[in-house]
Tab-separated table of C-alpha atoms and ligand atoms in Angstrom:
chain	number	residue	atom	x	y	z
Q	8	UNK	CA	118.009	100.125	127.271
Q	9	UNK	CA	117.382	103.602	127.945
Q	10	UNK	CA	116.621	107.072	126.269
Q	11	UNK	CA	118.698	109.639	127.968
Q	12	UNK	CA	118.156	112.413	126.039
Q	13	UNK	CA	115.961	113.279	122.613
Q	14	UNK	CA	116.553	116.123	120.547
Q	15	UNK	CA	113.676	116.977	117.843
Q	16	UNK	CA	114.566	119.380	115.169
Q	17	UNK	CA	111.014	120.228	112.485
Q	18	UNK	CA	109.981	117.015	113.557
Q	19	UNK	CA	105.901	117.826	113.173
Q	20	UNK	CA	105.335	120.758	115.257
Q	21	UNK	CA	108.815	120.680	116.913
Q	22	UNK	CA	110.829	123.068	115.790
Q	23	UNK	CA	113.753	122.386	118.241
Q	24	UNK	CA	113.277	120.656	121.510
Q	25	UNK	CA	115.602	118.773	123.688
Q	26	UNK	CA	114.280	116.593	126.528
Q	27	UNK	CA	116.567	114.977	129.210
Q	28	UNK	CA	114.210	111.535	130.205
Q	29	UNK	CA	113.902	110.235	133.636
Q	30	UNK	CA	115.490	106.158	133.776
Q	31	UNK	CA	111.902	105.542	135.179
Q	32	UNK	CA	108.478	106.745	134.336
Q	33	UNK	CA	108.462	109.852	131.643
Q	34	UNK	CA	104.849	111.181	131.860
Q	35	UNK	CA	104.441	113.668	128.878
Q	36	UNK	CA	101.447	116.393	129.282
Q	37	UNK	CA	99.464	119.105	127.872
Q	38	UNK	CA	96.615	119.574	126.379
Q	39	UNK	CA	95.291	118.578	122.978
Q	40	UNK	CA	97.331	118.744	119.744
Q	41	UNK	CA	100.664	120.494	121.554
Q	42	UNK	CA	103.280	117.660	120.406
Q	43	UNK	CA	103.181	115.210	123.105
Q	44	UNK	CA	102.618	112.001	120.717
Q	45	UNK	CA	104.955	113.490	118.608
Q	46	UNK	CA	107.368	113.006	121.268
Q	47	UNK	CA	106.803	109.315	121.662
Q	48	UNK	CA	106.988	109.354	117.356
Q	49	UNK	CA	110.685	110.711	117.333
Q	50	UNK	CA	111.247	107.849	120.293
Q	51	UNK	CA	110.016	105.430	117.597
Q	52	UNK	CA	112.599	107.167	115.176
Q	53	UNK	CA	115.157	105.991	117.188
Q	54	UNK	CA	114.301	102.140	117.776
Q	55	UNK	CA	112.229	101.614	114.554
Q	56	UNK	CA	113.518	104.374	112.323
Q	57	UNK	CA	110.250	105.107	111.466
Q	58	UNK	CA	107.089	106.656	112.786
Q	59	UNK	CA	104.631	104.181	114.772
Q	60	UNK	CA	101.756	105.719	112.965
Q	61	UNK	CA	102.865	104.231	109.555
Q	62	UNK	CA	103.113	107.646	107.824
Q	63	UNK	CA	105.675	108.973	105.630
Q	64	UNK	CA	108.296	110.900	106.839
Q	65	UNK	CA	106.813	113.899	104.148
Q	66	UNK	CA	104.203	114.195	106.469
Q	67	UNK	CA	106.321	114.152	109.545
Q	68	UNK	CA	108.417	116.976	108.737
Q	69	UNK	CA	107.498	120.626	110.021
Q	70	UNK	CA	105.567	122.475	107.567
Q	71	UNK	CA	107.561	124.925	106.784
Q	72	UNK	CA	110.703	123.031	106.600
Q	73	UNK	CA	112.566	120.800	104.374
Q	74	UNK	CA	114.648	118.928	106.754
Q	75	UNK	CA	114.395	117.310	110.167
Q	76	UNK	CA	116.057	115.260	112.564
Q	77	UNK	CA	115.906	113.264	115.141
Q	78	UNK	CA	118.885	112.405	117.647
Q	79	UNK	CA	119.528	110.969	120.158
Q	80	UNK	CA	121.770	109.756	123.647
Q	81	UNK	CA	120.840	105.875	124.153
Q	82	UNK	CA	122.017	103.463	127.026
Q	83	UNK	CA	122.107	99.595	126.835
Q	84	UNK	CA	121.055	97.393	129.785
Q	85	UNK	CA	125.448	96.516	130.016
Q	86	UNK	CA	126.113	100.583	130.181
Q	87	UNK	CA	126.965	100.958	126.558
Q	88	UNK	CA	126.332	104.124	125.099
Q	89	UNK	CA	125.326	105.020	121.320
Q	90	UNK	CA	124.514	108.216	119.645
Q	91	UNK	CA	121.308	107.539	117.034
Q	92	UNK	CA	120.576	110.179	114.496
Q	93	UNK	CA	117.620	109.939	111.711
Q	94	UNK	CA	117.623	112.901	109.043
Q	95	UNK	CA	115.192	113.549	106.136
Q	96	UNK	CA	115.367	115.807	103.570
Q	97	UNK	CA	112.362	116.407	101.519
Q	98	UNK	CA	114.795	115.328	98.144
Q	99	UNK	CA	117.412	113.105	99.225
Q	100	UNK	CA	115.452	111.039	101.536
Q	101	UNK	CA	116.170	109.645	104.694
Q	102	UNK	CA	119.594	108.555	106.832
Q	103	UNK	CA	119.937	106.258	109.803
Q	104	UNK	CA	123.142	107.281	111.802
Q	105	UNK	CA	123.729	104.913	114.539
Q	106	UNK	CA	127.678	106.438	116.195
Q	107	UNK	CA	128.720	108.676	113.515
Q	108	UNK	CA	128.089	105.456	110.976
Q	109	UNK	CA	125.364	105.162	108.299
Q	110	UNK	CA	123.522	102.421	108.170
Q	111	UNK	CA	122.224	101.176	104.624
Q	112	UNK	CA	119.466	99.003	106.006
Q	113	UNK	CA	116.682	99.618	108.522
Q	114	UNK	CA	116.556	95.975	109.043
Q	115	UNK	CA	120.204	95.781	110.835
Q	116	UNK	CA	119.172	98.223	113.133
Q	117	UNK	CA	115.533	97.087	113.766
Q	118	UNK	CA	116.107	95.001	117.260
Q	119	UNK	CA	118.977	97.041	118.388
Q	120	UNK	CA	116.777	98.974	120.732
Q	121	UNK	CA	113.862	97.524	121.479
Q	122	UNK	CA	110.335	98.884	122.112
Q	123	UNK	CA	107.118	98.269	122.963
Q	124	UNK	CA	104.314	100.463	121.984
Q	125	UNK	CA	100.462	101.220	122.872
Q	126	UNK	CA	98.647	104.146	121.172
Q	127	UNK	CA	94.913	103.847	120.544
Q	128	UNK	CA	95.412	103.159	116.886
Q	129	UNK	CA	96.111	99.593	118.452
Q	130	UNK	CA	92.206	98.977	119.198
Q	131	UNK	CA	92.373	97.550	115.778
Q	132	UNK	CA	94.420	94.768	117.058
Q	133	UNK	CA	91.086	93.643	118.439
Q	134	UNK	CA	88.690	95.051	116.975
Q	135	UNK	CA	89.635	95.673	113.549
Q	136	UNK	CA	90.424	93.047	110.143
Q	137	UNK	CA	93.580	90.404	110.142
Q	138	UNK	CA	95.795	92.257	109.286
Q	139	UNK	CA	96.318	94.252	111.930
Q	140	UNK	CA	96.719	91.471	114.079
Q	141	UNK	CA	99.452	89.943	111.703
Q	142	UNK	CA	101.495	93.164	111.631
Q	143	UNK	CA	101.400	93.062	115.376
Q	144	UNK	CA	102.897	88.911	115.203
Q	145	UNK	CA	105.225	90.556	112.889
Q	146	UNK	CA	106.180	93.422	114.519
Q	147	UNK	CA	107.317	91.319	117.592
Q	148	UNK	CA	108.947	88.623	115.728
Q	149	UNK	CA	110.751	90.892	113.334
Q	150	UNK	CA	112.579	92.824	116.370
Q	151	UNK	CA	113.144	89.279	118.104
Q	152	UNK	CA	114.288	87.574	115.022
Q	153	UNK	CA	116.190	88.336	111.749
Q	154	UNK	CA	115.841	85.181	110.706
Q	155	UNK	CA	112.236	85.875	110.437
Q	156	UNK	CA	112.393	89.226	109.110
Q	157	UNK	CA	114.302	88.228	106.285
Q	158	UNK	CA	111.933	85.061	105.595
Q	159	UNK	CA	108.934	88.186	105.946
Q	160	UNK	CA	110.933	90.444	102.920
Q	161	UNK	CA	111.385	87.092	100.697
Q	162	UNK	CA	107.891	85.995	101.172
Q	163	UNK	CA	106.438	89.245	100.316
Q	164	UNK	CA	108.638	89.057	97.351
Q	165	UNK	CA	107.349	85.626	96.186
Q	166	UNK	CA	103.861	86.961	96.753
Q	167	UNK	CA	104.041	90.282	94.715
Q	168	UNK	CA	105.863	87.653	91.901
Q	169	UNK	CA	103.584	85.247	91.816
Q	170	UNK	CA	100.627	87.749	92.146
Q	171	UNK	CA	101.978	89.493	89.186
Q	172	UNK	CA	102.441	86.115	87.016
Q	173	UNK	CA	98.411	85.512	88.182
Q	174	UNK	CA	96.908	88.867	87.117
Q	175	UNK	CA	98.990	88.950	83.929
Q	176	UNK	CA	97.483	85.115	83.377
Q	177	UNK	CA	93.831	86.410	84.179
Q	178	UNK	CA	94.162	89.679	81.687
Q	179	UNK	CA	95.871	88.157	78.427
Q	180	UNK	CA	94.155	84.819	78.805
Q	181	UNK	CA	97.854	82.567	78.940
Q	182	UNK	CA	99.511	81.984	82.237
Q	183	UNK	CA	103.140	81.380	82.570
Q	184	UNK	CA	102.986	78.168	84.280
Q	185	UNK	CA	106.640	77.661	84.114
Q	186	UNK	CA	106.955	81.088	85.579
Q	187	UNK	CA	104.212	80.528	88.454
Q	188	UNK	CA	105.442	77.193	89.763
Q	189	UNK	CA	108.960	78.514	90.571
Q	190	UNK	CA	107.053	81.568	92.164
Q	191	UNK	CA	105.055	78.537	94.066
Q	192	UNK	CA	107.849	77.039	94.970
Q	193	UNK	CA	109.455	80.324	96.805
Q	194	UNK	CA	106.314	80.962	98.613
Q	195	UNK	CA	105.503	77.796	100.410
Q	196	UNK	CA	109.252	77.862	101.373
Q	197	UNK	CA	109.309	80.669	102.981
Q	198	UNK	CA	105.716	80.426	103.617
Q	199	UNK	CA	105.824	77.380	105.491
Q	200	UNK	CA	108.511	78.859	107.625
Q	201	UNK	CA	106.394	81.898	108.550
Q	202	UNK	CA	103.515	79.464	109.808
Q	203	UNK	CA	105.894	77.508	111.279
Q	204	UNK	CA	107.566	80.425	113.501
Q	205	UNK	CA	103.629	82.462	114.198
Q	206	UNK	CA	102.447	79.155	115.324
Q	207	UNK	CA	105.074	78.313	118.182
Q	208	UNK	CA	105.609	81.641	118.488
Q	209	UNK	CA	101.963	82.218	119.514
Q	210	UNK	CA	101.816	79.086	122.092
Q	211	UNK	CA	104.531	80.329	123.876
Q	212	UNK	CA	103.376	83.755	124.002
Q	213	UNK	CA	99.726	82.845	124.956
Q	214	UNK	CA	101.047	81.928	128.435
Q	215	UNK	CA	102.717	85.313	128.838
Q	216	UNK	CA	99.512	87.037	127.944
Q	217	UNK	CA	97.184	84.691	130.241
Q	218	UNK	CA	99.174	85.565	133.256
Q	219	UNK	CA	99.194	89.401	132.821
Q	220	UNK	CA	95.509	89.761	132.321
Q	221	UNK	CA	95.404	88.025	135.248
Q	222	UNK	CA	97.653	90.338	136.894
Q	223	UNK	CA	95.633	93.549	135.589
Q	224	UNK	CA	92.129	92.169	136.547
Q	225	UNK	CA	91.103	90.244	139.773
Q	226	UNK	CA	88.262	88.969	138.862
Q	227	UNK	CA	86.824	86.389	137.007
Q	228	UNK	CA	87.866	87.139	133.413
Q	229	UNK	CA	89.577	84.650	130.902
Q	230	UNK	CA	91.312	85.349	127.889
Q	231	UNK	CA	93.120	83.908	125.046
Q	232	UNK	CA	94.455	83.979	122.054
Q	233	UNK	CA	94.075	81.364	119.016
Q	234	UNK	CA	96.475	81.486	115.960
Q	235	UNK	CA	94.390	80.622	113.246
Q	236	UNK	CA	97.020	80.227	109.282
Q	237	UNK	CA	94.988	80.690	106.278
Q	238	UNK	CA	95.311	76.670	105.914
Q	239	UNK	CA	94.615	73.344	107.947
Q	240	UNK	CA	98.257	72.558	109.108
Q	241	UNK	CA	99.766	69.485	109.067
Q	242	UNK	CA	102.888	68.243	110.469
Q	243	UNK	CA	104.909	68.968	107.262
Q	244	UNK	CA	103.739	72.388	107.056
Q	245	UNK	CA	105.193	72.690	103.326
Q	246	UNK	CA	103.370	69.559	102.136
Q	247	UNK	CA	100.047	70.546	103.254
Q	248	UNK	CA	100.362	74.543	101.828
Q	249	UNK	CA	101.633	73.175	98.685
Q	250	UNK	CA	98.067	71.180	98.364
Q	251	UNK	CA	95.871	73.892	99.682
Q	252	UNK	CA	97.330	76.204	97.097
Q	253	UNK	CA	96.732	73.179	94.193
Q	254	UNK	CA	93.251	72.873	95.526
Q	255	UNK	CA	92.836	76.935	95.255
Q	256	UNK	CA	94.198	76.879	91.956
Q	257	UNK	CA	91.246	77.505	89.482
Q	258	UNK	CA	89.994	80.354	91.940
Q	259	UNK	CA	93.424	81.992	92.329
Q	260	UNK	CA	93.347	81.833	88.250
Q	261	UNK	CA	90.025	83.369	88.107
Q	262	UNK	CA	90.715	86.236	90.354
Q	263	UNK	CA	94.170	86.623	89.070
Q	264	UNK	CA	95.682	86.447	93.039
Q	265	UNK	CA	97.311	84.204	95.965
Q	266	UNK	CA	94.411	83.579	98.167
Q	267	UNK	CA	96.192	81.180	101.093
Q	268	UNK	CA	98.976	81.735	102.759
Q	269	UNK	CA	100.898	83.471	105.899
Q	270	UNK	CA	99.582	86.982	104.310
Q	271	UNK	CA	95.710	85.722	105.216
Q	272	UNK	CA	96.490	84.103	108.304
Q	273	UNK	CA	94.570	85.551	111.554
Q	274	UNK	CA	94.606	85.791	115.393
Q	275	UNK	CA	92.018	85.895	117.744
Q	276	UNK	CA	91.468	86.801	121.500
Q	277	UNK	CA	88.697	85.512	122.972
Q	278	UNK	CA	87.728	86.449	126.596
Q	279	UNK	CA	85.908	83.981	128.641
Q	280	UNK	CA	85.402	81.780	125.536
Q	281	UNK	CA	83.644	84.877	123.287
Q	282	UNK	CA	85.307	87.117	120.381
Q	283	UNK	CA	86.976	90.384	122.357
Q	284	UNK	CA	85.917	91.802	118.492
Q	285	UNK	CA	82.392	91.072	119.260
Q	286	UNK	CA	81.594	91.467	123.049
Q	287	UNK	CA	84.105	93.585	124.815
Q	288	UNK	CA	83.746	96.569	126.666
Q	289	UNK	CA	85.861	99.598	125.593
Q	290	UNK	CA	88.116	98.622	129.287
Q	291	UNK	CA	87.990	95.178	128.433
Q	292	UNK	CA	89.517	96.081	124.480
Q	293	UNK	CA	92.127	98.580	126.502
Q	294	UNK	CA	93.029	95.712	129.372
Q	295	UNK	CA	93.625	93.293	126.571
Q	296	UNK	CA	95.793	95.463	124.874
Q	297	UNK	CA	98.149	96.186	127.772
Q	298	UNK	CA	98.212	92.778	128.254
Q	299	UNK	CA	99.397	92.160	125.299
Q	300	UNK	CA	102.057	94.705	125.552
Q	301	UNK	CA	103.232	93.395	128.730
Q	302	UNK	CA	103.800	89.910	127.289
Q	303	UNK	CA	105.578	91.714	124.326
Q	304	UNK	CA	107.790	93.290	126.771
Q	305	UNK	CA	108.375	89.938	128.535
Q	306	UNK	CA	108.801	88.331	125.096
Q	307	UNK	CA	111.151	90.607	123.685
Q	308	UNK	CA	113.080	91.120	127.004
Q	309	UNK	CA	113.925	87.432	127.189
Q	310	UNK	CA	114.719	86.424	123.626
Q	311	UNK	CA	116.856	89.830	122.904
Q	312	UNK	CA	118.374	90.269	126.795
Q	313	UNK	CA	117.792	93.903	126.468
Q	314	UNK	CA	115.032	96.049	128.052
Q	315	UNK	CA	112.525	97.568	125.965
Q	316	UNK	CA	111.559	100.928	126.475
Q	317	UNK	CA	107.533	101.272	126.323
Q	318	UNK	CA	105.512	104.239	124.881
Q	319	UNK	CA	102.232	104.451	126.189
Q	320	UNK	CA	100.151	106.896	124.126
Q	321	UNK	CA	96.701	108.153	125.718
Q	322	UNK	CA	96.529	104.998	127.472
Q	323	UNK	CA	94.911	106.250	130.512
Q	324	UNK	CA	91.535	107.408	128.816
Q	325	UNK	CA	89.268	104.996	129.309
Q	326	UNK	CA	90.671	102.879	132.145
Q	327	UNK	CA	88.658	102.911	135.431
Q	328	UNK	CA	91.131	104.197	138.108
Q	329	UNK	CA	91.982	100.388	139.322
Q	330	UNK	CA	93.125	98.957	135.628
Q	331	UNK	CA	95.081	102.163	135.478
Q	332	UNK	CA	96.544	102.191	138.598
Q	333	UNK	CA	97.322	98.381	137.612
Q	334	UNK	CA	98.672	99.085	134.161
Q	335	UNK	CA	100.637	101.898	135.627
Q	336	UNK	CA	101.966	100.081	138.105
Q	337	UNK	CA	103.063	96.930	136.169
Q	338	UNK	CA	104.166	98.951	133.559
Q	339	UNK	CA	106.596	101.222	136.020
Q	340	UNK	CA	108.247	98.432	137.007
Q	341	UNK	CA	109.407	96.755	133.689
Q	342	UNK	CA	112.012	99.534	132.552
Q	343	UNK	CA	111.805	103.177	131.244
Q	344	UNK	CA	108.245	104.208	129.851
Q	345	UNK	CA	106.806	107.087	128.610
Q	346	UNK	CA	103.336	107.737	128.893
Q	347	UNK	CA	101.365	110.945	126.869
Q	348	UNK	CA	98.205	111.420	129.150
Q	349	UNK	CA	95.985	115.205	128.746
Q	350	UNK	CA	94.988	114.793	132.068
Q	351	UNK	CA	97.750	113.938	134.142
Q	352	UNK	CA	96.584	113.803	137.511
Q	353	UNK	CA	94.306	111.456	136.688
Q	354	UNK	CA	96.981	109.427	135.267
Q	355	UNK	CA	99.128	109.758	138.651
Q	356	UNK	CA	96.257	109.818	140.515
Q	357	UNK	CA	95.532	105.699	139.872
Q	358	UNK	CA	99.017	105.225	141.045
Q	359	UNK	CA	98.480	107.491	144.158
Q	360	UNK	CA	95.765	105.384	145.897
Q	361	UNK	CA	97.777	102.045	145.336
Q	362	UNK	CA	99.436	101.126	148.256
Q	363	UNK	CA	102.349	100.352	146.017
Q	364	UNK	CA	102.705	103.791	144.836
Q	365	UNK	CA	106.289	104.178	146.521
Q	366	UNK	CA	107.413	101.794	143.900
Q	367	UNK	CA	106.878	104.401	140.804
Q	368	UNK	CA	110.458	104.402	140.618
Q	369	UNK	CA	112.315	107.810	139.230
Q	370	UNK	CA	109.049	109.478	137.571
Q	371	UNK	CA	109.679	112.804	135.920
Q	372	UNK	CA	106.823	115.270	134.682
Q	373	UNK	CA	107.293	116.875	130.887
Q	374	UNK	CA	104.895	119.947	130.057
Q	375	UNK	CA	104.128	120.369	125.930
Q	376	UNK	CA	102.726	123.449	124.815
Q	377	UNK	CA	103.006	124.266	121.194
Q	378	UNK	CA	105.681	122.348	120.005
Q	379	UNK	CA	107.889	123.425	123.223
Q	380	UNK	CA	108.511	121.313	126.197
Q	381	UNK	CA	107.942	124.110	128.711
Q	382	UNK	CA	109.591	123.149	131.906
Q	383	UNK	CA	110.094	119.580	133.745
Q	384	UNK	CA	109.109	118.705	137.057
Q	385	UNK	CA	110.751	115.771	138.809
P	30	ATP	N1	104.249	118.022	109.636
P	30	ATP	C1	103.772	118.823	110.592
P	30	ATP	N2	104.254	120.082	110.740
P	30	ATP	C2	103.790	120.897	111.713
P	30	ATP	N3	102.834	120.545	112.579
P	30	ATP	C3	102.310	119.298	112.472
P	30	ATP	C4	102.757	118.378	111.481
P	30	ATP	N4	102.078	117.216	111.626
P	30	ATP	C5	101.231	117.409	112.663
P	30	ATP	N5	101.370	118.658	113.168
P	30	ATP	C6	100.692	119.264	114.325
P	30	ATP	O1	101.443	118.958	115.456
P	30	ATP	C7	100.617	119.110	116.614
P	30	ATP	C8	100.990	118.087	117.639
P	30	ATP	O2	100.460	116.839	117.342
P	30	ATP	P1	100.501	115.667	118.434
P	30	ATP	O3	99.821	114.529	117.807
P	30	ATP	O4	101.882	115.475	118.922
P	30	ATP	O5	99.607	116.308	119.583
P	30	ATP	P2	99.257	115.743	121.038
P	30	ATP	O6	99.825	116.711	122.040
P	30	ATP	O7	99.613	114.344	121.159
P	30	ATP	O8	97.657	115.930	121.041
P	30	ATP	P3	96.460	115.002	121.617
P	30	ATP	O9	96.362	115.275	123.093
P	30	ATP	O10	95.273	115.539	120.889
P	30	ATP	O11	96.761	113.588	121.279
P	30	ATP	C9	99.190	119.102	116.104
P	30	ATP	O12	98.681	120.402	116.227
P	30	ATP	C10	99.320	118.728	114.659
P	30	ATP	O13	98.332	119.312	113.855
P	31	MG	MG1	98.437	112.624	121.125
């Protein structure tokens, strides 16, 4: 798919901007804190209908307005066109208007226009606590998957339940056991399906991952990544969390919560057999990471047969001039990206010395000062 056009209206420090994108590379400039992530936020509007930074849409809106709204002109891979509109108003809430039609759910619309996303907040994938690295499992198999997304909402369902039925056992003294065993029952259901999904999930996209560190480093550097559920698995993945929560039981009683299950399960990335969390450099966390977000791009690409678009947010930073010239050039070549960078010649420039730099197909140049995108270069 592509973005052909984005309109921001009190969308953080937008008041009203209209960008017409490039099919190719979209490098967004400026200096510091003019409304160039922003940018790549309203994107994430349109394929997520919600901010990639996980905050409310109160805090999105301008200031000194009560309303915004994001639309936008989007392309399919086959040529179709759609019209995408997200409003908020600070007391009725917010809309998703995908052609002139409202839709009720953000899950029907999550996977209809795919994206793949790096912005540093993402160093937690490697360097910070499991959960981050769950969301990002999550966030991939949601958009590939509804299957999975509705198994997601039904397990978090039987959690909060069955959490609820275990706190109210711990503070009055008498536990519904009646109550909790049908609450058991739902969550190693859907449970067991969860594992069942990360787990081949994560084989198949451990290969994609391998390959394109390989691609972004040539030298001796080997990673992986380990799916590790909050439980030993056995081949009936049911049977086994069933017993791991019995054996739990007493403890789950005593601290009045679910303490196994897909919601403690982990991942880790290892390079050349040590903990990325432990031992990387800063380049190493960053190469990891756009590894990762090139397999998500392959990943997504083949199971939905659409392109993603990818937002790159302050990606740059931190790369020596070869992994950037690398991640820009693998990155150019998948399908339309956007990348925020303060310093854009030293964005380009990594792309300038590669002898491959004739390939950076259709690149245009967008200039963000104070909430106005200036003038474009192409
Ligand atoms: N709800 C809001 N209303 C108005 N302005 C806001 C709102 N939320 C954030 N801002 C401001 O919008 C500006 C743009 O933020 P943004 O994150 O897009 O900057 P940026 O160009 O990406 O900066 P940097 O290079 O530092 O990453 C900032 O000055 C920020 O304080
Ligand atoms: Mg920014």
């Amino acid at each position: 798919m592509k973005v052909k056009r984005l309109h921001l209206t009190n969308f953080r420090n937008h008041e009203d901007s209209s960008i017409e994108f490039a099919d190719g590379v979209n490098f967004i400039t400026g200096p510091n804190a003019q409304g160039k992530t922003s940018i790549l936020e309203g994107l994430s509007y349109v394929c997520l209908t919600k901010s990639f930074l996980q905050q409310p849409e109160k805090s999105v809106v301008r200031f000194e307005a009560d309303t915004l709204c994001v639309d936008a002109s989007v392309e399919k891979d086959r040529g179709t066109p759609h019209e995408v509109k997200i409003t908020y108003e600070r007391k009725s809430g917010k809309k998703y208007i995908l052609d002139g039609n409202e839709v009720r759910r953000a899950a029907d619309v999550v996977g209809m226009f795919p994206v793949v996303i790096l912005h540093p907040g993402n160093l937690t994938l490697t360097g910070g606590g499991p959960s981050d690295r769950r969301k990002f499992l999550d966030m991939i198999l949601s958009q590939v998957s509804k299957s999975y997304l509705e198994e997601s909402i039904e397990y978090a369902r039987a959690l909060k339940q069955r959490n609820r039925v275990l706190l109210d056992g711990r503070l009055t003294g008498r536990l519904d056991l009646g109550i909790l065993d049908a609450w058991t029952d739902a969550l190693v259901a859907h449970g067991a399906q969860i594992v069942e999904r990360r787990s081949s999930f994560v084989k198949e996209f451990r290969e994609v991952f391998v390959s394109a560190y390989d691609w972004l480093v040539k030298y001796y550097e080997t990673p992986d990544m380990i799916y590790m559920p909050s439980f030993t698995t056995g081949p009936d993945i049911e049977d086994t969390f069933f017993a791991e929560l019995q054996r739990v039981s007493m403890v789950e009683r005593s601290r009045g919560a679910t303490i196994v299950g897909p919601h403690r399960d982990d991942l880790e990335f290892t390079l050349n057999g040590v903990p990325v969390r432990d031992f990387a450099s800063q380049g190493q966390n960053k190469t990891v990471l756009v590894a990762l977000k090139m397999a998500e791009f392959q990943c997504i690409k083949t199971k939905l047969a659409e392109t993603p678009v990818v937002l790159l947010d302050d990606v740059m930073s931190e790369l020596d001039s070869f992994r950037s010239a690398s991640t820009l050039r693998s990155i150019a070549g998948l399908g339309q990206t956007f990348i925020t960078a303060t310093d854009i010649l030293n964005a380009y420039a990594g792309s300038l010395n590669d002898d491959r730099q004739n390939s950076l197909p259709d690149a245009k140049v967008h200039f963000v000062k104070g909430g106005n995108v200036l003038y474009e270069n192409v």
